[in-house]
Short mmCIF file of C-alpha atoms in Angstrom, two decimals:
data_model
loop_
_atom_site.label_atom_id
_atom_site.label_comp_id
_atom_site.label_asym_id
_atom_site.label_seq_id
_atom_site.Cartn_x
_atom_site.Cartn_y
_atom_site.Cartn_z
CA GLU Q 1 4.15 17.19 25.38
CA GLY Q 2 2.34 16.77 22.08
CA LEU Q 3 1.64 13.46 20.44
CA SER Q 4 3.52 12.43 17.33
CA ALA Q 5 2.49 9.83 14.80
CA GLY Q 6 3.84 8.34 11.64
CA PRO Q 7 2.91 5.67 9.13
CA GLY Q 8 1.79 2.45 10.73
CA GLY Q 9 3.83 -0.74 10.38
CA ALA Q 10 7.13 -1.57 8.71
CA GLU Q 11 7.63 -1.26 4.96
CA ILE Q 12 8.78 -4.89 4.73
CA GLU Q 13 6.75 -7.45 6.66
CA VAL Q 14 6.67 -11.15 5.85
CA TRP Q 15 4.58 -13.72 7.71
CA MET Q 16 5.88 -17.28 8.02
CA GLN Q 17 2.97 -19.62 8.75
CA GLY Q 18 2.81 -23.35 9.43
CA ASN Q 19 1.70 -26.03 11.85
CA THR Q 20 5.00 -26.46 13.75
CA MET Q 21 7.36 -23.87 15.17
CA ALA Q 22 10.73 -25.39 14.22
CA PRO Q 23 10.40 -24.79 10.43
CA LEU Q 24 9.05 -21.30 11.06
CA ILE Q 25 12.01 -20.40 13.26
CA GLY Q 26 14.51 -21.72 10.71
CA ALA Q 27 12.79 -19.96 7.79
CA SER Q 28 12.55 -16.66 9.67
CA GLU Q 29 16.26 -16.76 10.56
CA GLN Q 30 17.21 -17.39 6.92
CA LEU Q 31 14.96 -14.53 5.78
CA GLN Q 32 16.59 -12.15 8.25
CA GLU Q 33 20.03 -13.14 6.96
CA LYS Q 34 18.86 -12.57 3.38
CA LEU Q 35 17.37 -9.13 4.15
CA ALA Q 36 20.66 -8.09 5.75
CA THR Q 37 22.36 -8.45 2.34
CA TYR Q 38 20.28 -5.61 0.79
CA ASP Q 39 21.62 -2.07 0.95
CA GLY Q 40 19.23 0.35 2.67
CA VAL Q 41 17.34 -2.37 4.59
CA PHE Q 42 17.74 -1.97 8.36
CA GLN Q 43 16.09 -2.74 11.70
CA ILE Q 44 15.56 -6.35 10.66
CA ARG Q 45 13.81 -8.35 13.36
CA SER Q 46 11.15 -10.97 14.03
CA ASP Q 47 8.42 -11.18 16.65
CA TYR Q 48 9.64 -14.59 17.81
CA ILE Q 49 11.16 -14.42 21.31
CA PRO Q 50 12.63 -17.63 22.80
CA GLY Q 51 11.22 -18.57 26.17
CA LYS Q 52 12.82 -20.24 29.19
CA ASN Q 53 14.29 -23.72 29.00
CA GLU Q 54 11.69 -26.41 29.54
CA LEU Q 55 11.16 -30.15 29.59
CA ARG Q 56 9.22 -31.45 26.61
CA LEU Q 57 7.48 -34.80 26.89
CA SER Q 58 6.50 -36.92 23.91
CA LEU Q 59 4.58 -40.21 24.21
CA LYS Q 60 6.36 -43.37 23.11
CA PRO Q 61 4.51 -45.66 20.66
CA GLU Q 62 4.37 -48.53 23.13
CA ALA Q 63 2.63 -46.28 25.68
CA ARG Q 64 -0.50 -46.21 23.57
CA THR Q 65 -0.92 -49.97 24.06
CA LEU Q 66 -1.31 -49.24 27.77
CA GLY Q 67 -4.22 -46.90 27.08
CA LEU Q 68 -2.23 -43.70 27.73
CA SER Q 69 -2.65 -40.52 25.72
CA VAL Q 70 -0.79 -37.22 25.62
CA ASP Q 71 -3.62 -35.69 27.64
CA ASP Q 72 -3.21 -38.32 30.39
CA LEU Q 73 0.53 -37.71 30.49
CA ALA Q 74 0.21 -33.94 30.70
CA ARG Q 75 -2.55 -34.05 33.29
CA GLN Q 76 -0.69 -36.39 35.66
CA VAL Q 77 2.62 -34.48 35.37
CA ASN Q 78 0.86 -31.20 36.04
CA ALA Q 79 -0.98 -32.70 39.03
CA GLY Q 80 2.22 -34.10 40.54
CA PHE Q 81 4.16 -30.84 40.43
CA PHE Q 82 1.49 -28.11 40.48
CA GLY Q 83 -1.21 -29.99 42.37
CA GLN Q 84 -4.69 -31.31 41.63
CA GLU Q 85 -7.71 -30.12 43.56
CA ALA Q 86 -9.00 -32.85 45.89
CA PHE Q 87 -11.83 -31.01 47.65
CA ARG Q 88 -12.93 -27.59 48.91
CA LEU Q 89 -13.66 -26.32 52.41
CA GLN Q 90 -16.00 -23.49 53.28
CA ARG Q 91 -14.55 -21.54 56.19
CA GLY Q 92 -16.75 -18.54 56.89
CA GLU Q 93 -16.76 -16.42 53.76
CA ASP Q 94 -13.60 -18.07 52.44
CA ASP Q 95 -13.51 -20.91 49.94
CA ILE Q 96 -10.44 -23.06 50.67
CA ARG Q 97 -9.18 -25.36 47.93
CA VAL Q 98 -7.16 -28.39 48.95
CA LYS Q 99 -4.67 -29.68 46.35
CA VAL Q 100 -2.58 -32.83 46.37
CA ARG Q 101 0.96 -32.95 44.90
CA TYR Q 102 4.44 -34.24 45.56
CA THR Q 103 6.32 -32.90 48.54
CA ALA Q 104 8.79 -30.02 48.18
CA GLU Q 105 11.68 -32.44 48.57
CA GLU Q 106 10.38 -34.61 45.73
CA ARG Q 107 9.96 -31.60 43.47
CA ARG Q 108 13.38 -30.09 44.05
CA ARG Q 109 15.64 -32.22 41.84
CA LEU Q 110 15.39 -33.17 38.17
CA SER Q 111 16.17 -36.78 39.02
CA ASP Q 112 12.94 -36.92 41.04
CA PHE Q 113 11.05 -35.96 37.88
CA HIS Q 114 12.62 -38.87 36.03
CA ASN Q 115 11.49 -41.23 38.81
CA MET Q 116 7.87 -40.14 38.54
CA ARG Q 117 5.20 -42.84 38.16
CA ILE Q 118 2.35 -42.68 35.64
CA ARG Q 119 -0.97 -44.41 36.29
CA THR Q 120 -2.51 -46.27 33.35
CA ALA Q 121 -6.20 -46.79 32.61
CA ASP Q 122 -6.35 -50.09 34.59
CA GLY Q 123 -4.68 -48.54 37.65
CA THR Q 124 -1.19 -49.90 37.02
CA GLU Q 125 1.71 -47.54 37.71
CA VAL Q 126 4.64 -47.41 35.28
CA SER Q 127 7.82 -45.35 35.17
CA LEU Q 128 7.65 -42.04 33.31
CA LEU Q 129 10.76 -42.86 31.26
CA SER Q 130 9.18 -46.11 30.06
CA VAL Q 131 6.23 -44.34 28.41
CA ALA Q 132 7.63 -40.91 27.44
CA ASP Q 133 10.71 -39.33 25.86
CA ILE Q 134 12.05 -36.26 27.67
CA GLU Q 135 13.78 -33.39 25.85
CA PHE Q 136 15.34 -30.32 27.49
CA ALA Q 137 15.05 -27.31 25.14
CA PRO Q 138 14.06 -23.63 25.06
CA GLY Q 139 10.33 -23.02 25.10
CA TYR Q 140 8.21 -20.37 23.41
CA SER Q 141 7.35 -17.16 25.21
CA THR Q 142 4.34 -16.65 22.94
CA ILE Q 143 2.75 -18.55 20.04
CA THR Q 144 0.88 -16.34 17.60
CA ARG Q 145 -1.74 -17.87 15.34
CA THR Q 146 -3.34 -16.51 12.18
CA ASP Q 147 -6.07 -18.42 10.34
CA GLY Q 148 -5.45 -21.45 12.56
CA GLN Q 149 -1.70 -21.63 11.76
CA ARG Q 150 1.28 -20.67 13.87
CA ARG Q 151 2.95 -17.49 12.66
CA ILE Q 152 6.27 -15.66 12.91
CA ALA Q 153 6.49 -12.14 11.42
CA VAL Q 154 9.77 -10.78 10.05
CA THR Q 155 9.87 -6.98 9.63
CA ALA Q 156 12.39 -4.48 8.30
CA GLU Q 157 12.60 -0.78 7.47
CA VAL Q 158 13.80 0.61 4.13
CA ASN Q 159 15.82 3.74 3.39
CA PRO Q 160 14.10 5.20 0.28
CA LYS Q 161 17.39 6.76 -0.84
CA GLN Q 162 19.04 3.35 -1.17
CA ALA Q 163 16.34 0.72 -1.68
CA ASN Q 164 12.73 0.14 -2.60
CA SER Q 165 10.52 -2.32 -0.75
CA GLN Q 166 8.79 -3.43 -3.96
CA GLU Q 167 12.13 -4.27 -5.57
CA VAL Q 168 13.15 -6.22 -2.47
CA PHE Q 169 9.88 -8.19 -2.54
CA ALA Q 170 10.31 -8.86 -6.26
CA ASP Q 171 13.86 -10.15 -5.78
CA LEU Q 172 12.85 -12.37 -2.85
CA GLY Q 173 9.98 -13.83 -4.86
CA THR Q 174 12.13 -14.91 -7.81
CA GLU Q 175 14.41 -17.44 -6.09
CA PHE Q 176 14.57 -17.10 -2.30
CA PHE Q 177 10.94 -17.76 -1.38
CA PRO Q 178 10.54 -20.79 -3.74
CA GLU Q 179 13.74 -22.32 -2.34
CA LEU Q 180 12.55 -21.68 1.20
CA LYS Q 181 9.27 -23.49 0.53
CA LYS Q 182 11.15 -26.46 -0.91
CA GLN Q 183 13.38 -26.59 2.14
CA TYR Q 184 10.45 -26.37 4.57
CA PRO Q 185 7.42 -28.25 3.18
CA GLY Q 186 4.14 -26.91 4.48
CA LEU Q 187 5.53 -23.40 4.90
CA TYR Q 188 3.15 -20.63 3.85
CA ILE Q 189 4.60 -17.16 3.14
CA SER Q 190 2.35 -14.10 3.29
CA LEU Q 191 3.57 -10.66 2.18
CA GLN Q 192 2.38 -7.88 4.45
CA GLY Q 193 3.52 -4.33 5.22
CA GLU Q 194 4.02 -2.03 2.23
CA LYS Q 195 3.22 -4.84 -0.19
CA LYS Q 196 -0.15 -5.52 1.43
CA ASN Q 197 -0.98 -1.82 1.71
CA MET Q 198 -0.22 -1.24 -1.97
CA ARG Q 199 -2.22 -4.31 -2.95
CA GLU Q 200 -5.24 -3.07 -1.03
CA SER Q 201 -4.80 0.52 -2.19
CA PHE Q 202 -4.46 -0.41 -5.86
CA GLY Q 203 -7.54 -2.57 -5.51
CA SER Q 204 -9.59 0.47 -4.52
CA LEU Q 205 -7.84 2.77 -7.03
CA LYS Q 206 -8.93 0.51 -9.89
CA VAL Q 207 -12.47 1.67 -9.16
CA THR Q 208 -12.06 5.20 -7.80
CA PHE Q 209 -9.49 6.49 -10.31
CA PRO Q 210 -11.63 5.84 -13.43
CA LEU Q 211 -14.61 7.37 -11.63
CA ALA Q 212 -12.55 10.49 -10.88
CA VAL Q 213 -11.50 10.79 -14.54
CA VAL Q 214 -15.10 10.36 -15.68
CA GLY Q 215 -16.19 13.03 -13.19
CA ILE Q 216 -13.57 15.45 -14.53
CA PHE Q 217 -14.70 14.72 -18.10
CA VAL Q 218 -18.37 15.36 -17.28
CA ILE Q 219 -17.63 18.68 -15.55
CA ILE Q 220 -15.41 19.97 -18.36
CA ALA Q 221 -17.82 18.78 -21.06
CA THR Q 222 -20.66 20.61 -19.32
CA ILE Q 223 -18.71 23.85 -19.14
CA PHE Q 224 -17.26 23.76 -22.67
CA ARG Q 225 -20.36 22.19 -24.27
CA SER Q 226 -18.05 19.86 -26.17
CA TYR Q 227 -17.06 16.22 -26.02
CA ILE Q 228 -13.78 16.67 -27.88
CA GLN Q 229 -12.09 19.43 -25.89
CA PRO Q 230 -12.40 17.54 -22.55
CA VAL Q 231 -10.55 14.64 -24.18
CA VAL Q 232 -7.81 17.07 -25.27
CA ILE Q 233 -7.55 18.35 -21.71
CA LEU Q 234 -7.36 14.82 -20.29
CA PHE Q 235 -4.32 14.19 -22.50
CA THR Q 236 -2.29 16.22 -19.99
CA ILE Q 237 -2.89 13.62 -17.24
CA PRO Q 238 -0.54 10.86 -18.54
CA PHE Q 239 2.14 13.44 -19.27
CA GLY Q 240 1.81 14.75 -15.73
CA ILE Q 241 2.32 11.20 -14.43
CA ILE Q 242 5.43 10.90 -16.63
CA GLY Q 243 6.73 14.09 -15.03
CA ALA Q 244 6.07 12.69 -11.55
CA VAL Q 245 8.07 9.54 -12.33
CA PHE Q 246 10.87 11.62 -13.81
CA GLY Q 247 10.95 13.80 -10.68
CA HIS Q 248 11.44 10.70 -8.52
CA LEU Q 249 14.34 9.60 -10.70
CA VAL Q 250 16.03 13.01 -10.58
CA LEU Q 251 15.84 13.35 -6.79
CA GLY Q 252 16.66 9.70 -6.14
CA TYR Q 253 13.34 8.60 -4.64
CA SER Q 254 11.68 5.28 -5.35
CA LEU Q 255 8.01 5.05 -6.24
CA SER Q 256 5.90 4.18 -3.20
CA MET Q 257 2.27 4.00 -2.22
CA MET Q 258 2.29 7.69 -1.28
CA SER Q 259 3.73 8.46 -4.74
CA MET Q 260 0.69 6.79 -6.30
CA PHE Q 261 -1.65 8.81 -4.11
CA GLY Q 262 0.15 11.95 -5.28
CA MET Q 263 -0.36 10.92 -8.90
CA VAL Q 264 -4.07 10.46 -8.28
CA ALA Q 265 -4.27 13.95 -6.79
CA LEU Q 266 -2.22 15.18 -9.76
CA THR Q 267 -5.01 14.29 -12.19
CA GLY Q 268 -7.19 17.04 -10.75
CA VAL Q 269 -4.40 19.62 -10.75
CA VAL Q 270 -2.72 19.32 -14.16
CA VAL Q 271 -5.97 19.92 -16.03
CA ASN Q 272 -6.34 23.42 -14.56
CA ASP Q 273 -3.80 25.06 -16.87
CA ALA Q 274 -5.32 23.37 -19.91
CA ILE Q 275 -8.81 24.55 -18.93
CA VAL Q 276 -7.61 28.15 -18.55
CA LEU Q 277 -5.84 28.08 -21.93
CA ILE Q 278 -8.64 26.43 -23.91
CA GLU Q 279 -11.29 28.72 -22.42
CA ARG Q 280 -9.30 31.77 -23.54
CA ILE Q 281 -8.93 30.31 -27.03
CA ASN Q 282 -12.69 29.65 -27.16
CA GLU Q 283 -13.37 33.25 -26.15
CA ASN Q 284 -11.10 34.47 -28.93
CA LEU Q 285 -12.92 32.31 -31.45
CA ALA Q 286 -16.26 33.58 -30.18
CA GLU Q 287 -15.06 37.11 -30.84
CA GLY Q 288 -14.48 36.22 -34.51
CA MET Q 289 -10.72 35.76 -34.58
CA ASP Q 290 -8.95 33.51 -37.04
CA PHE Q 291 -8.25 30.04 -35.63
CA PHE Q 292 -4.45 30.26 -35.45
CA GLU Q 293 -4.62 33.86 -34.30
CA ALA Q 294 -6.98 32.80 -31.50
CA ILE Q 295 -4.53 30.10 -30.39
CA LYS Q 296 -1.53 32.44 -30.53
CA LEU Q 297 -3.22 35.25 -28.61
CA GLY Q 298 -4.77 32.75 -26.16
CA GLY Q 299 -1.36 31.34 -25.32
CA ARG Q 300 0.09 34.83 -24.96
CA ARG Q 301 -2.80 36.00 -22.79
CA ARG Q 302 -2.74 32.98 -20.43
CA PHE Q 303 1.03 32.46 -20.33
CA ARG Q 304 1.48 34.48 -17.14
CA ALA Q 305 -1.52 32.93 -15.39
CA ILE Q 306 -0.38 29.39 -16.22
CA LEU Q 307 3.16 29.98 -14.99
CA LEU Q 308 2.02 31.71 -11.79
CA THR Q 309 -0.37 28.85 -11.03
CA SER Q 310 2.35 26.26 -11.50
CA PHE Q 311 5.03 28.24 -9.65
CA SER Q 312 2.76 28.81 -6.66
CA THR Q 313 1.90 25.09 -6.52
CA VAL Q 314 5.52 23.98 -6.75
CA GLY Q 315 6.65 26.70 -4.35
CA GLY Q 316 4.10 25.65 -1.77
CA LEU Q 317 5.24 22.03 -1.95
CA SER Q 318 8.97 22.76 -1.98
CA PRO Q 319 9.38 23.12 1.83
CA LEU Q 320 7.80 19.69 2.30
CA ILE Q 321 10.01 18.12 -0.38
CA MET Q 322 13.16 19.57 1.24
CA GLU Q 323 12.08 18.63 4.79
CA THR Q 324 14.45 16.27 6.60
CA ASP Q 325 12.31 15.48 9.65
CA MET Q 326 11.29 11.82 9.96
CA GLN Q 327 7.62 12.72 10.41
CA ALA Q 328 7.58 14.25 6.92
CA LYS Q 329 9.55 11.50 5.19
CA PHE Q 330 6.56 9.43 4.14
CA LEU Q 331 4.76 12.51 2.69
CA ILE Q 332 7.67 13.63 0.49
CA PRO Q 333 6.91 11.16 -2.38
CA MET Q 334 3.33 12.45 -2.61
CA ALA Q 335 4.46 16.10 -2.66
CA LEU Q 336 7.14 15.22 -5.21
CA SER Q 337 4.57 13.60 -7.51
CA LEU Q 338 2.45 16.75 -7.42
CA ALA Q 339 5.31 19.22 -7.89
CA ALA Q 340 7.15 17.35 -10.66
CA GLY Q 341 3.91 16.45 -12.45
CA VAL Q 342 2.63 20.03 -12.45
CA THR Q 343 5.99 21.34 -13.70
CA PHE Q 344 6.17 18.86 -16.56
CA ALA Q 345 2.51 19.32 -17.49
CA THR Q 346 2.85 23.12 -17.54
CA VAL Q 347 5.46 23.01 -20.29
CA LEU Q 348 3.41 20.52 -22.27
CA THR Q 349 0.22 22.55 -21.83
CA LEU Q 350 1.74 25.51 -23.67
CA VAL Q 351 2.97 23.27 -26.53
CA LEU Q 352 0.82 20.14 -26.64
CA ILE Q 353 -2.65 21.62 -26.16
CA PRO Q 354 -2.45 24.07 -29.11
CA SER Q 355 -1.06 21.28 -31.29
CA LEU Q 356 -3.89 18.92 -30.32
CA LEU Q 357 -6.46 21.65 -30.98
CA ALA Q 358 -5.01 22.16 -34.46
CA ILE Q 359 -5.14 18.40 -35.14
CA VAL Q 360 -8.78 18.23 -33.96
CA ASN Q 361 -9.59 21.20 -36.20
CA ASP Q 362 -8.09 19.42 -39.21
CA LEU Q 363 -10.20 16.34 -38.47
CA ARG Q 364 -13.35 18.44 -38.21
CA ARG Q 365 -12.64 20.13 -41.53
CA ALA Q 366 -11.98 16.74 -43.15
CA LEU Q 367 -15.32 15.38 -41.89
CA VAL Q 368 -17.15 18.42 -43.27
CA LYS Q 369 -15.32 18.01 -46.59
CA ILE Q 370 -16.40 14.35 -46.78
CA ARG Q 371 -20.00 15.25 -45.96
CA THR Q 372 -20.43 18.38 -48.12
CA GLY Q 373 -17.57 18.25 -50.60
CA VAL Q 374 -16.43 21.76 -49.63
CA TRP Q 375 -13.49 22.71 -47.40
CA PRO Q 376 -14.81 24.99 -44.63
CA SER Q 377 -12.71 27.62 -42.91
CA ARG Q 378 -11.03 26.64 -39.65
CA ALA Q 379 -13.19 28.93 -37.52
CA GLU Q 380 -16.44 27.64 -39.01
CA VAL Q 381 -16.00 24.12 -37.65
CA GLU Q 382 -15.23 25.26 -34.10
CA PRO Q 383 -18.25 25.16 -31.73
CA ALA Q 384 -16.83 28.16 -29.86
CA SER Q 385 -17.31 30.32 -32.96
CA ARG Q 386 -21.07 30.10 -32.49
CA ARG Q 387 -21.09 31.34 -28.91
CA ARG Q 388 -22.74 34.51 -27.74
CA LEU Q 389 -20.10 36.11 -25.62
CA HIS Q 390 -19.34 39.66 -24.56
CA GLY Q 391 -22.00 41.18 -26.78
CA TYR Q 392 -21.05 39.16 -29.87
CA GLN Q 393 -23.41 36.77 -31.63
CA LEU Q 394 -21.74 34.49 -34.13
CA GLU Q 395 -23.97 32.46 -36.42
CA GLU Q 396 -23.36 31.43 -39.98
CA GLY Q 397 -23.38 35.07 -41.02
CA PRO Q 398 -21.01 37.89 -40.07
CA VAL Q 399 -20.43 39.11 -36.56
CA VAL Q 400 -23.17 41.47 -35.40
CA ASP Q 401 -22.96 43.71 -32.34
CA GLN Q 402 -25.80 43.19 -29.89
CA PRO Q 403 -26.99 45.86 -27.49
CA VAL Q 404 -26.17 45.18 -23.85
CA SER Q 405 -28.47 46.36 -21.10
CA LEU Q 406 -26.69 47.76 -18.05
CA SER Q 407 -29.80 48.21 -15.93
#
């Protein structure tokens, strides 16, 4: 049988931390009741498991005047019922430990425990009930500590079709958590799960995402030998992200951490169509075409390639988006970001990129007019018009055919 794996941890995880268990138990129970009121939040539970009933001893104030401490009380009670080692015997290879404790008859009834005697520092014996208060209550099966404080974790799963963990956290943080802290002074609430993962992920994305954009800019600028056209191409990135958000709204998915990862991957995909279109327009300009004619023929020439690229990308992601298996659920938002972003950016590439190129061309002509006082033609201010491409050499003069060696 093969191994299966999914995303680690619950989407909603809240840590209740403090120095005593009673406030943590009460706060965790109230949080579980609150989470049950949200639609789409299920499998609500905490890691606190009550233990068996136990006797709890607390030292009375007057016992301290006799020189007794909690450690003395615990040590003598443990010795009376579980035994204290008196000495050891070596019998052959065996080490025999001899312990002293009350007899089985004296340890059988609870009333015998109440009649237990406690020895003070000066050797005087006093009744247990005279120096300690006894409480019968459930114990703790385990006590988990984090950063020196006791902790109880409350977890829950979220149905992405009905709820969003970030919205749940936001709603809890407005009123519920502040009221809970007022009710239980000393309570510390730590948001974990999806909230912690997104916080850590966004912390790294603040550094890596700008570096990725700068890397894309450098590569495109090197290929096109221009600083302006890469900026035009990068304009498709925010519109691709808008398309990804719109795709989530249409299909009823909430934005998640995987959606953000899909948007990061989208930045390297949506620029492909713009690169193909602008390169064709540059080639047309290098061949001596008029500026608007180069844009029109470039769009016509690359229309099929752009659509096929986008259709193949969306088609490849469609089976994952329509998958209903639980193992694929957490990948669907990432695939949806890519598919919807590419679709939206494709339409904008065919409309927005030519418009931006025309605007940039107007600005270049205006700068030349300010510098020289003469309005240049649109093709003259385009760097692509001075390329040597396919046997054409375009300088300030007319186009001249150059011989091409085939050897």
